[in-house]
Coordinates of C-alpha atoms and ligand atoms in Angstrom, one line a residue:
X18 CA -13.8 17.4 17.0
X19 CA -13.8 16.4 13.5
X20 CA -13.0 12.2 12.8
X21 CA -13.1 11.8 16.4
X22 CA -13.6 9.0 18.0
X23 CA -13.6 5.6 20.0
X24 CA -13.4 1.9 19.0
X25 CA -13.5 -1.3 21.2
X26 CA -12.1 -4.6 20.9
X27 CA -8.6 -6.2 21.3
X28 CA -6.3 -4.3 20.4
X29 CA -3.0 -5.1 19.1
X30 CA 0.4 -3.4 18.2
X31 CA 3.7 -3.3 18.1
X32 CA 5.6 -0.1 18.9
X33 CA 9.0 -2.1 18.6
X34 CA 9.4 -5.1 16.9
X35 CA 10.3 -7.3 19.9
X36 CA 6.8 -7.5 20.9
X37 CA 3.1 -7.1 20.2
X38 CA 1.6 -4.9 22.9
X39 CA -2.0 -6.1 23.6
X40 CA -5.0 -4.5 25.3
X41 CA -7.8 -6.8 25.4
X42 CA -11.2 -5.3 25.6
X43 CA -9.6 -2.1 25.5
X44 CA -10.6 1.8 23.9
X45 CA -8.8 3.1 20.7
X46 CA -9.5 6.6 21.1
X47 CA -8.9 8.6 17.5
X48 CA -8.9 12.7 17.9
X49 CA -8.8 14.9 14.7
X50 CA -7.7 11.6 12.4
X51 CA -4.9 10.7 15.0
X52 CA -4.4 8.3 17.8
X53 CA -5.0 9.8 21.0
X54 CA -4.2 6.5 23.2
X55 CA -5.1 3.0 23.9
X56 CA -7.0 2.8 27.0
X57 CA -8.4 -0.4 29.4
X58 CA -10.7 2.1 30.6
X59 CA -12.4 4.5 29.0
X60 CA -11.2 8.2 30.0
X61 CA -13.7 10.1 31.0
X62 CA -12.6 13.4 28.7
X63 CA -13.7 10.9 25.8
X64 CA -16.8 9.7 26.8
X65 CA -18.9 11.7 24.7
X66 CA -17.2 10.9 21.5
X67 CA -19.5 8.4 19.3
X68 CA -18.3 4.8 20.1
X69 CA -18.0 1.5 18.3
X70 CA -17.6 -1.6 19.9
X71 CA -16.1 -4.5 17.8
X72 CA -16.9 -6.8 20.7
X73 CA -14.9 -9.9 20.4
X74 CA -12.9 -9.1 17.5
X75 CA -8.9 -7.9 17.2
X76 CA -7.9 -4.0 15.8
X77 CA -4.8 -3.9 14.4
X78 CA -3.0 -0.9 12.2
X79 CA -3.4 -0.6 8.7
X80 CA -0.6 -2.4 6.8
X81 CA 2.1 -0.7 4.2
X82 CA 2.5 -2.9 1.1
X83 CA 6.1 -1.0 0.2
X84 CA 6.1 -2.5 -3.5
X85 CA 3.7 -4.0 -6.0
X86 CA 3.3 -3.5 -9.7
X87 CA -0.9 -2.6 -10.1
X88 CA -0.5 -3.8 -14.0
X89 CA 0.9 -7.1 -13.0
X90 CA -2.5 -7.9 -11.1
X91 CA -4.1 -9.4 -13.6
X92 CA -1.9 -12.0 -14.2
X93 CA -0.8 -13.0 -10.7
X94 CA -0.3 -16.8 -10.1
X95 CA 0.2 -17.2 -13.9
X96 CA 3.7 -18.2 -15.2
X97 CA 5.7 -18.6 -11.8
X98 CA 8.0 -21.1 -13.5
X99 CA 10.7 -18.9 -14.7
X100 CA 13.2 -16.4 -12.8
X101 CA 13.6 -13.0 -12.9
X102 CA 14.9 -11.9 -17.0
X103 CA 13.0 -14.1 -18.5
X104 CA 9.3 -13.9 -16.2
X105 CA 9.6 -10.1 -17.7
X106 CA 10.6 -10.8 -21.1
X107 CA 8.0 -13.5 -21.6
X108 CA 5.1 -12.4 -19.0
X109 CA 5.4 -8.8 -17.8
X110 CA 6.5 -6.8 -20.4
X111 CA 3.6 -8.3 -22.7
X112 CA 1.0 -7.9 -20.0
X113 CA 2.2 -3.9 -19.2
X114 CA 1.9 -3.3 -22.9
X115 CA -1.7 -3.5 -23.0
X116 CA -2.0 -0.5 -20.3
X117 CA -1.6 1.4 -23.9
X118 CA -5.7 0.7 -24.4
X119 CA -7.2 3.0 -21.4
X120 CA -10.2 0.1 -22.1
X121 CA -8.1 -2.3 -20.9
X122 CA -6.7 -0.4 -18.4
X123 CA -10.0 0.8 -16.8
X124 CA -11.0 -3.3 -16.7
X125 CA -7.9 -4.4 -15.1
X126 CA -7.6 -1.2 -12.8
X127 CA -10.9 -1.6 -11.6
X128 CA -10.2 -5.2 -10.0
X129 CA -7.4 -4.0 -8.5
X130 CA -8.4 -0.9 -6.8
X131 CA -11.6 -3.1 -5.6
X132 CA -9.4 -6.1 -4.4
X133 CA -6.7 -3.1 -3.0
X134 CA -9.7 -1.5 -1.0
X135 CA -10.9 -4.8 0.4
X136 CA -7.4 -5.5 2.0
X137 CA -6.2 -4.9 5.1
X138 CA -3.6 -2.5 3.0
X139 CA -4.0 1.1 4.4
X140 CA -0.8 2.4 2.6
X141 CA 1.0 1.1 -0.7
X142 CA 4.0 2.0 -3.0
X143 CA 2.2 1.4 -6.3
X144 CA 4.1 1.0 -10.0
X145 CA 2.0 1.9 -12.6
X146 CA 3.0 1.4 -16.3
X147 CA 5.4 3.8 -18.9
X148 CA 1.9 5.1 -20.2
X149 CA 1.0 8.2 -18.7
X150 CA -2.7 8.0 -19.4
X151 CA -3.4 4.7 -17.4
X152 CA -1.3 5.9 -14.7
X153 CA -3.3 8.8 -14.6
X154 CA -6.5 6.4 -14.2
X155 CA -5.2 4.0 -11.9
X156 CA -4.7 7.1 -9.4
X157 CA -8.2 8.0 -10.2
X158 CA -9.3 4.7 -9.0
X159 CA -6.9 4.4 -6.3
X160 CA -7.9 7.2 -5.0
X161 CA -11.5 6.3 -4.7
X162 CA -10.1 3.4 -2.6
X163 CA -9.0 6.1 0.2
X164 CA -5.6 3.7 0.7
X165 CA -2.9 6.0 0.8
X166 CA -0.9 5.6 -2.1
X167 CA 2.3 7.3 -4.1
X168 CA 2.0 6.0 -7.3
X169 CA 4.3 5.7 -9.9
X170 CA 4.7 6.4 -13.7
X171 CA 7.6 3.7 -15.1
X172 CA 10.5 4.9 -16.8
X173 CA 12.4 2.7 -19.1
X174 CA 14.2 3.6 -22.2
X175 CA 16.9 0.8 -22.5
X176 CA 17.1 -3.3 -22.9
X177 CA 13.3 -3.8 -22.9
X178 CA 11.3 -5.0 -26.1
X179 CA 10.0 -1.9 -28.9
X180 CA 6.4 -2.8 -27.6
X181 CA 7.4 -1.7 -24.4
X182 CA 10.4 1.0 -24.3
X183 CA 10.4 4.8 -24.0
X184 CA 11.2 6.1 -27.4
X185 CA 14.9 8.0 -26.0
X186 CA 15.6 9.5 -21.9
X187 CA 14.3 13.3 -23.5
X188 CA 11.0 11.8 -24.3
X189 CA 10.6 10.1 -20.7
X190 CA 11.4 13.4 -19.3
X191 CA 8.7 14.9 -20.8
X192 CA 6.3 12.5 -20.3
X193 CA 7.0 12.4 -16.5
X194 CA 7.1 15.8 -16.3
X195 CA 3.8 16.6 -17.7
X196 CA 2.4 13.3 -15.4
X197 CA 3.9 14.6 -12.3
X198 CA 2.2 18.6 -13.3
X199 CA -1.1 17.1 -13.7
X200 CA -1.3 14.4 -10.9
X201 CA 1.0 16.7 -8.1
X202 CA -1.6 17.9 -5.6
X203 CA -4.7 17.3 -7.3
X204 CA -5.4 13.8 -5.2
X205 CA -6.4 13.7 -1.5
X206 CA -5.1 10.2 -0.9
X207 CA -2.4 9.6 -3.8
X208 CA 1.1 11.2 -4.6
X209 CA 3.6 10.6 -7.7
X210 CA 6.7 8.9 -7.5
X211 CA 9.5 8.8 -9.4
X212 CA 9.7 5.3 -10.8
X213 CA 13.0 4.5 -13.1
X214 CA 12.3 0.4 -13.8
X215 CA 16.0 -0.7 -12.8
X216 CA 19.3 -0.2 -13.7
X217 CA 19.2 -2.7 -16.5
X218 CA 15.4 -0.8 -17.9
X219 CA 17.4 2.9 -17.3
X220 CA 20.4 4.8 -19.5
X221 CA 22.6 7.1 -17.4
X222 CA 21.0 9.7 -19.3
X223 CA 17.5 8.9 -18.8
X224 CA 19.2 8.4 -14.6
X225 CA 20.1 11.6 -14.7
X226 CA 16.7 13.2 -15.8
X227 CA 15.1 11.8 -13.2
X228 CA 17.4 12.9 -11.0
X229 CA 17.1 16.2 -12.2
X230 CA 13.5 15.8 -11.7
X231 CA 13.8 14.6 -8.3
X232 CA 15.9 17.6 -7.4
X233 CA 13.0 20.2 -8.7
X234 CA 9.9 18.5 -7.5
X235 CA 11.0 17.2 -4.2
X236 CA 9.3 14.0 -4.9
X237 CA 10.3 10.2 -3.2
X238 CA 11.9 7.4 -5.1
X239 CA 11.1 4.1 -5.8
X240 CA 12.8 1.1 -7.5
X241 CA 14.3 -2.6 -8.1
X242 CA 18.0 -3.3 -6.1
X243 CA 19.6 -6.3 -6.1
X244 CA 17.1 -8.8 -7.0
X245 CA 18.6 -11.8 -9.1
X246 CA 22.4 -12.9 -9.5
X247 CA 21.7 -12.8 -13.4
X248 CA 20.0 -9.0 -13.5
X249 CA 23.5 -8.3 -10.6
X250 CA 25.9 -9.3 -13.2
X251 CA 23.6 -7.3 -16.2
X252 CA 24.5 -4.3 -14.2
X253 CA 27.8 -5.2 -13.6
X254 CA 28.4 -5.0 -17.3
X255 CA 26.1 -1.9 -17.9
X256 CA 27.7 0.0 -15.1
X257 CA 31.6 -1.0 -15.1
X258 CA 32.6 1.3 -13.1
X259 CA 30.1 1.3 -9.9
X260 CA 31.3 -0.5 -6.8
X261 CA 27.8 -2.0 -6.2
X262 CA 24.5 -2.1 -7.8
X263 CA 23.0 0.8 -5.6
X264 CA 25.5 3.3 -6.6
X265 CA 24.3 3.2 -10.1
X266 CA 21.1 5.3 -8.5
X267 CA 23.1 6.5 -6.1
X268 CA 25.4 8.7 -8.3
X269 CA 21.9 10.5 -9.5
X270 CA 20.4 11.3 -6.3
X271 CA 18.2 8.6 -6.0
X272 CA 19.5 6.8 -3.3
X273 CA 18.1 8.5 -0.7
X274 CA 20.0 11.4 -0.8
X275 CA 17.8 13.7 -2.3
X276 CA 14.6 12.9 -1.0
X277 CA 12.7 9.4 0.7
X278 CA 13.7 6.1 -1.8
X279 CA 12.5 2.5 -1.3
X280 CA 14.4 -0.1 -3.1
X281 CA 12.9 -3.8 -3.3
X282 CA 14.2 -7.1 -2.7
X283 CA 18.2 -6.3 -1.6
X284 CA 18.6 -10.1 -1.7
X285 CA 22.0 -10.3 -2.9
X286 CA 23.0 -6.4 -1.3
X287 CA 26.7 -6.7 0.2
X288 CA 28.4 -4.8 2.9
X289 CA 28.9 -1.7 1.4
X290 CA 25.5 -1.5 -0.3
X291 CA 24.1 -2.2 3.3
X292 CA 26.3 0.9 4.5
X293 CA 25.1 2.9 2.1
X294 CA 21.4 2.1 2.8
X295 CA 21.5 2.7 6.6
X296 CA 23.4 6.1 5.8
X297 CA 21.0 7.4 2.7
X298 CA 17.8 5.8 4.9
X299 CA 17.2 4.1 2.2
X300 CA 13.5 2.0 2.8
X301 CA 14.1 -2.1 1.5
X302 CA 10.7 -3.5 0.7
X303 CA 11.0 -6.8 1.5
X304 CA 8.8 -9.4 -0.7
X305 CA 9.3 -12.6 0.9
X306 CA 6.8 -14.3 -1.6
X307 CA 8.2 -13.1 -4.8
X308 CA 12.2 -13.8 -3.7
X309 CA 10.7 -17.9 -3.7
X310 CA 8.0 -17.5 -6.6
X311 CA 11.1 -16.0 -8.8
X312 CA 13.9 -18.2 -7.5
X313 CA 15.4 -14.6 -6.2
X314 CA 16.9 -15.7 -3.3
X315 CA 16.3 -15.2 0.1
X316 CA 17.0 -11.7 1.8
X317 CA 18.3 -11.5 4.9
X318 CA 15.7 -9.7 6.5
X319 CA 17.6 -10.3 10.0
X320 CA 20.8 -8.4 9.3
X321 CA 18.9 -5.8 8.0
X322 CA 16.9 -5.5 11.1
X323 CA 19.7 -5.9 13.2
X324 CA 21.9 -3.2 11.2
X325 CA 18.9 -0.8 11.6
X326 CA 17.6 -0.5 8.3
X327 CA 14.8 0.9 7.0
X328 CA 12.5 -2.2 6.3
X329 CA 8.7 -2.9 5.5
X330 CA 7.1 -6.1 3.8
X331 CA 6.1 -5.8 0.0
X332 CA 4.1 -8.0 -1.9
X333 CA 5.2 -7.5 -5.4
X334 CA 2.7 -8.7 -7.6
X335 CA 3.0 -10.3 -9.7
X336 CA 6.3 -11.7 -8.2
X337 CA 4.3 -12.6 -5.3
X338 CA 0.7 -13.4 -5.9
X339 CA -0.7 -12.7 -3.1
X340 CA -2.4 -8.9 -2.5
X341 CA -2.0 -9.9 1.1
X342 CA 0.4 -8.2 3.7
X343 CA -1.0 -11.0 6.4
X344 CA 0.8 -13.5 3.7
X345 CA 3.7 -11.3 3.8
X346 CA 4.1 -11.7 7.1
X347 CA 4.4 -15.3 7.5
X348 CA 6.5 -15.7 4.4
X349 CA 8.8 -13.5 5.9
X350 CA 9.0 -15.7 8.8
X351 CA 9.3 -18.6 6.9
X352 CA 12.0 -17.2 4.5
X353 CA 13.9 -16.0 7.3
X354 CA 13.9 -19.4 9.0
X355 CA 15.3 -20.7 5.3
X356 CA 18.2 -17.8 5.4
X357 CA 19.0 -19.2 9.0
X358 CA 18.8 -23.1 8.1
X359 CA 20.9 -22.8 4.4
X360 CA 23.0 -19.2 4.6
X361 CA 23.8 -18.3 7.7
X362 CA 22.9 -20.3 11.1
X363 CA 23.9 -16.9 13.1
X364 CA 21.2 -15.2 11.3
X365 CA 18.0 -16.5 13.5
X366 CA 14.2 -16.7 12.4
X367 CA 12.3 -14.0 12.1
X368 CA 9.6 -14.1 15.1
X369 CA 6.2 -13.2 14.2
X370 CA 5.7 -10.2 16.6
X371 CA 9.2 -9.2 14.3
X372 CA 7.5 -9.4 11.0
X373 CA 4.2 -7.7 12.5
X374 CA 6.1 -4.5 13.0
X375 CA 7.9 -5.0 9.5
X376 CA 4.1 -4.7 7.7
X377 CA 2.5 -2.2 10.2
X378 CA 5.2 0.5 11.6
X379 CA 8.3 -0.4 9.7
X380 CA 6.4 0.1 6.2
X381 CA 4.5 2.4 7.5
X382 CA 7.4 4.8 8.7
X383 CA 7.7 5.2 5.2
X384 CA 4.4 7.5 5.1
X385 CA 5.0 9.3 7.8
X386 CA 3.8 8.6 11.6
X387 CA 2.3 5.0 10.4
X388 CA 1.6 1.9 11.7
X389 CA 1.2 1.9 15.1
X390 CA -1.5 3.0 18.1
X391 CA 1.0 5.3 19.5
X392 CA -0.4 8.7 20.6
X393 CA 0.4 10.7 17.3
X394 CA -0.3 8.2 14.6
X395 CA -2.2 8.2 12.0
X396 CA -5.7 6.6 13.0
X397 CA -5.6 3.8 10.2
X398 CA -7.1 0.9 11.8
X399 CA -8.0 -2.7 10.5
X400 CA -10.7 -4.7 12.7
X401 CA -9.7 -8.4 12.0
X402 CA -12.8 -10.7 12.5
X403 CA -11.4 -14.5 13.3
X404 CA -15.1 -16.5 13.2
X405 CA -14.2 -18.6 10.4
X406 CA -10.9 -20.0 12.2
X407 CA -12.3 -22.0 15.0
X408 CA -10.4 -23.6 17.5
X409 CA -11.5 -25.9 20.3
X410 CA -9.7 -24.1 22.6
X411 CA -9.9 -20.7 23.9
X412 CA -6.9 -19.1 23.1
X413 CA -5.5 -16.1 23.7
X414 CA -5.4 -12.9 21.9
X415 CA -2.1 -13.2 20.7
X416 CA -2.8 -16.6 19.3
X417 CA -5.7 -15.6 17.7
X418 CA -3.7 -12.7 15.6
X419 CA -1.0 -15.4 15.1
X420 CA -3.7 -17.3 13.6
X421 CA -5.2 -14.5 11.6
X422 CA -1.5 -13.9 10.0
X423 CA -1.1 -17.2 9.2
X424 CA -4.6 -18.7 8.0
X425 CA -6.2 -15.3 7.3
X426 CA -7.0 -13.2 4.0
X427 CA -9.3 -10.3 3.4
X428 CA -12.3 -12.3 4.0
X429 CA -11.2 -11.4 7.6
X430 CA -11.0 -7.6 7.2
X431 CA -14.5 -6.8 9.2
X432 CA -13.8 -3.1 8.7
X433 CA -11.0 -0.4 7.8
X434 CA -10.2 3.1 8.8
X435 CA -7.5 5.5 6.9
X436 CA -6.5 8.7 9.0
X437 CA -10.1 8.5 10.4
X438 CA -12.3 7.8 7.8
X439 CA -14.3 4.6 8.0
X440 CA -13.8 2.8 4.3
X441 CA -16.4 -0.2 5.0
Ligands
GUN104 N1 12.7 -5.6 -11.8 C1 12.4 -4.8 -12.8 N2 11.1 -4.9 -13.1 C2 10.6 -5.8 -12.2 C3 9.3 -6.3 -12.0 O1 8.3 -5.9 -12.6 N3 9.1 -7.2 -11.0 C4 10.2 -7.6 -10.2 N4 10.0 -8.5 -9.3 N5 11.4 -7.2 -10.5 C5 11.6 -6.3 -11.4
FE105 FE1 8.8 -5.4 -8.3

């Protein structure tokens, strides 16, 4: 059968998040770009599909990044001393403006899709700019990549600089209409999404377009909820009359209602917010890294787990710096074990088996049947070579992912696999 196969190693999952299910020296077998089991022994039905054996090294899935910003990449690390208003005003919005020049574009996008590739990444949430050309070249690269990616043209026609503002809601329409003809269906690996900035980037009108828009394409959702107490209280006086920050996209559709949404950060979401999210299904991206580089906040990722949420890990850049969703992983921990020490001592740490599932199945329920080894999923794989962490002991298999997570970066990625296909 076609993108059948087997692959050996250790192989590691977590089905639920209270534990990472290992099979050491065991068989992945993939059937038709799907995972047909995890196996000690080799079945004999499968022993005449082409195996690879990764020997001594650990298999994990491929990881969801639910948020970044691709035009932000280039200047990741750079200017992490301000919060959230001011890193856009002074940083971002200048750096997004040059997506204008396609030369520029190509340069930047190019590094990247090549960094993206490299990654243990197999699915992302991607923002692109306002411009619809570069967007439509980033998805040409992106696609090249064979990560799995809904990418996203930016609206914003409100409380951003001339340089970088749609010129009124009618002229964002048309823009992302014409974007979402030309890029709908004409990629293997990447899909539009409807991108409106934030509340404070987005006029009810220009809100209601692209709820309009949602309605007639059928397309997912992706924005900014609940970041910064500064941009909260912005939206407060934008939107007088919303009980919370996510019923100013709720009230267009694009809450969930209408069709998958993923909102990032909820650092400061409140009861009824949290309500709201568990009833739309609303996906939070959570991006541990950029909540501390941008004096956010801290989320609490544990309620949200506990209230059964939707949740996945996000790196944000250029919030966060990292591209890594290994990094993700442990700063979630970390953050979490800050909620638990300064907020709220009934909230406890994150465990790391906990924040596993957030970057492999919880992200990746997002894109379907994602993230996990289970018979059914998509056969996106990660081999995770741990040579260049010694240790003077021999530890376990667990450890050694524990260490990969922690002390690991794509210089570890040994090889990738995205609904079958081997990528390197
Ligand atoms: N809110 C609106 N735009 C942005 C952005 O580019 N990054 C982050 N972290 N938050 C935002
Ligand atoms: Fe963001």
């Amino acid at each position: 059968m076609e993108k059948s196969f087997v692959v050996r190693g250790h192989i590691c999952y977590s089905p639920v998040p209270e534990k990472i299910e290992i099979v050491e020296n065991g068989y992945l077998v993939c059937e038709d770009q799907r995972v047909a089991g995890v196996f000690e022994t080799l079945p004999e039905q499968y022993a005449a599909l082409p195996l690879t054996d990764y020997g001594d090294r650990l298999i994990i899935p491929g990881l969801s990044d639910l948020h970044l910003h691709a035009p932000q990449y280039a200047f990741r690390s750079l200017g992490m001393d301000m919060e959230l208003m001011e890193w856009l005003n002074t940083h971002t919005f200048p750096e997004e403006s040059k997506y204008a020049d396609l030369d520029y574009a190509a340069r930047a996008y190019e590094i990247f899709a090549n960094d993206l590739k490299h990654s243990a990444t197999t699915r992302a949430a991607v923002f692109a700019t306002l411009h619809v050309p570069a967007t439509k070249l980033l998805m040409d690269l992106l696609e090249q990549t064979q990560v799995k990616a809904f990418v996203g043209k930016v609206n914003m026609d409100r409380n951003c600089p001339d340089f970088l503002c749609e010129k009124d809601s009618a002229t964002s329409e048309m823009d992302t209409r014409r974007w979402i003809e030309e890029t709908m269906g004409a990629y293997k690996n990447i899909q539009p999404i409807l991108t409106p900035r934030f509340t404070p980037a987005c006029s009810d009108d220009l809100m209601e377009r692209i709820g309009r828009l949602q309605k007639e394409y059928h397309l997912p959702v992706q924005s900014h909820l609940s970041e910064n107490p500064g941009e909260i209280a912005f939206v407060g006086e934008l939107c007088p009359d919303a009980g919370f920050y996510g019923e100013t996209y709720d009230r267009y559709g694009l809450f969930g209602a209408n069709g998958p949404s993923i909102m990032a950060h909820c650092v400061y979401s409140g009861d009824a917010e949290v309500e709201l999210m568990k009833k739309r299904g609303v996906f939070v991206a959570h991006c541990p890294q950029s909540n501390l580089n941008l004096a956010s906040g801290i989320a609490p990722a544990r309620k949200y787990m506990d209230r059964g949420l939707n949740m996945g890990l996000g790196t944000d850049i250029a919030g966060g710096y990292s591209l890594s969703i290994l990094r993700a992983m442990a700063d979630a921990v970390g953050m979490s074990k800050m909620y638990w020490r300064l907020v709220d001592e009934s909230c406890r740490p994150l465990s790391v088996s906990e924040s596993f599932y957030l970057g492999t199945k919880g992200g990746g329920a997002f894109f379907g049947k994602c993230g996990s080894f289970e018979e059914g999923y998509a056969a996106d794989l990660v081999v995770l070579d741990d040579a260049s962490l010694p240790h003077p002991q021999a530890l376990d298999v667990e450890k050694r992912l524990e260490r990969v997570i922690f002390l690991g970066d794509e210089r570890n990625v040994f090889a990738k696999y995205v609904e079958g296909d081997r990528v390197f």
